[in-house]
GROMACS .gro file of C-alpha atoms in nm:
model
   93
    1UNK     CA    1   4.924   1.952   0.864
    2UNK     CA    2   4.929   2.318   0.999
    3UNK     CA    3   4.832   2.413   0.673
    4UNK     CA    4   4.561   2.199   0.650
    5UNK     CA    5   4.441   2.300   1.053
    6UNK     CA    6   4.439   2.641   0.906
    7UNK     CA    7   4.216   2.603   0.554
    8UNK     CA    8   3.964   2.399   0.798
    9UNK     CA    9   3.957   2.646   1.147
   10UNK     CA   10   3.886   2.948   0.843
   11UNK     CA   11   3.621   2.753   0.678
   12UNK     CA   12   3.439   2.646   0.974
   13UNK     CA   13   3.444   3.049   1.065
   14UNK     CA   14   3.060   3.214   0.993
   15UNK     CA   15   3.152   3.529   0.723
   16UNK     CA   16   2.935   3.785   0.875
   17UNK     CA   17   2.812   3.970   0.607
   18UNK     CA   18   2.649   4.285   0.653
   19UNK     CA   19   2.416   4.251   0.397
   20UNK     CA   20   2.204   3.919   0.472
   21UNK     CA   21   1.916   3.968   0.707
   22UNK     CA   22   1.789   3.636   0.876
   23UNK     CA   23   1.528   3.684   0.589
   24UNK     CA   24   1.719   3.636   0.296
   25UNK     CA   25   1.915   3.278   0.291
   26UNK     CA   26   1.804   3.006   0.070
   27UNK     CA   27   1.688   3.000  -0.289
   28UNK     CA   28   1.300   3.108  -0.224
   29UNK     CA   29   0.994   3.024  -0.428
   30UNK     CA   30   1.205   3.113  -0.731
   31UNK     CA   31   1.423   2.838  -0.632
   32UNK     CA   32   1.160   2.609  -0.501
   33UNK     CA   33   0.920   2.641  -0.842
   34UNK     CA   34   1.280   2.528  -1.109
   35UNK     CA   35   1.339   2.279  -0.834
   36UNK     CA   36   1.000   2.125  -0.909
   37UNK     CA   37   1.035   2.227  -1.269
   38UNK     CA   38   1.279   2.024  -1.279
   39UNK     CA   39   1.189   1.734  -1.131
   40UNK     CA   40   0.866   1.638  -1.342
   41UNK     CA   41   1.083   1.694  -1.684
   42UNK     CA   42   1.325   1.430  -1.516
   43UNK     CA   43   0.996   1.210  -1.427
   44UNK     CA   44   0.824   1.292  -1.803
   45UNK     CA   45   1.152   1.221  -2.002
   46UNK     CA   46   1.206   0.836  -1.803
   47UNK     CA   47   0.864   0.750  -1.865
   48UNK     CA   48   0.902   0.782  -2.228
   49UNK     CA   49   1.199   0.624  -2.207
   50UNK     CA   50   1.046   0.323  -2.043
   51UNK     CA   51   0.786   0.378  -2.312
   52UNK     CA   52   1.063   0.377  -2.619
   53UNK     CA   53   1.242   0.052  -2.462
   54UNK     CA   54   0.957  -0.106  -2.390
   55UNK     CA   55   0.858  -0.040  -2.780
   56UNK     CA   56   1.173  -0.142  -2.912
   57UNK     CA   57   1.160  -0.456  -2.726
   58UNK     CA   58   0.896  -0.589  -2.767
   59UNK     CA   59   0.982  -0.453  -3.154
   60UNK     CA   60   1.250  -0.706  -3.189
   61UNK     CA   61   1.040  -1.006  -2.953
   62UNK     CA   62   0.825  -1.019  -3.280
   63UNK     CA   63   1.100  -1.066  -3.502
   64UNK     CA   64   1.274  -1.334  -3.389
   65UNK     CA   65   0.937  -1.512  -3.358
   66UNK     CA   66   0.852  -1.447  -3.666
   67UNK     CA   67   1.137  -1.537  -3.778
   68UNK     CA   68   1.134  -1.837  -3.578
   69UNK     CA   69   0.839  -1.925  -3.734
   70UNK     CA   70   0.962  -1.858  -4.067
   71UNK     CA   71   1.255  -2.079  -4.060
   72UNK     CA   72   1.016  -2.409  -3.880
   73UNK     CA   73   0.822  -2.325  -4.252
   74UNK     CA   74   0.523  -2.218  -4.006
   75UNK     CA   75   0.452  -1.898  -4.111
   76UNK     CA   76   0.292  -2.010  -4.475
   77UNK     CA   77  -0.104  -1.972  -4.490
   78UNK     CA   78  -0.265  -2.329  -4.378
   79UNK     CA   79  -0.447  -2.483  -4.623
   80UNK     CA   80  -0.838  -2.535  -4.586
   81UNK     CA   81  -0.967  -2.929  -4.520
   82UNK     CA   82  -0.989  -3.101  -4.792
   83UNK     CA   83  -1.343  -3.257  -4.754
   84UNK     CA   84  -1.531  -3.326  -5.006
   85UNK     CA   85  -1.751  -3.121  -5.095
   86UNK     CA   86  -2.106  -3.253  -5.254
   87UNK     CA   87  -2.168  -2.999  -5.578
   88UNK     CA   88  -2.566  -3.067  -5.634
   89UNK     CA   89  -2.612  -2.959  -5.226
   90UNK     CA   90  -2.411  -2.617  -5.305
   91UNK     CA   91  -2.662  -2.541  -5.629
   92UNK     CA   92  -2.915  -2.598  -5.417
   93UNK     CA   93  -2.878  -2.357  -5.177
   0.00000   0.00000   0.00000
């Protein structure tokens, strides 16, 4: 147990470095630009993924609907009405 406490004590003490001044800590502007670029890349990748998943889902739903209609026999073209046609009326017009 004493080794654990000693390790925590050493880790918690501030390390004094003469090369560091007050303004030389942190990532700076370049770090901000890099982080912003990564955030934008992730946003665009997520939007693209959602679009592709939606496209696949709609395609599979349409295919399932088409298969269902084919099984029912409703996919065949509908016949035109069988009203009698007067041949004399169609010749006059």
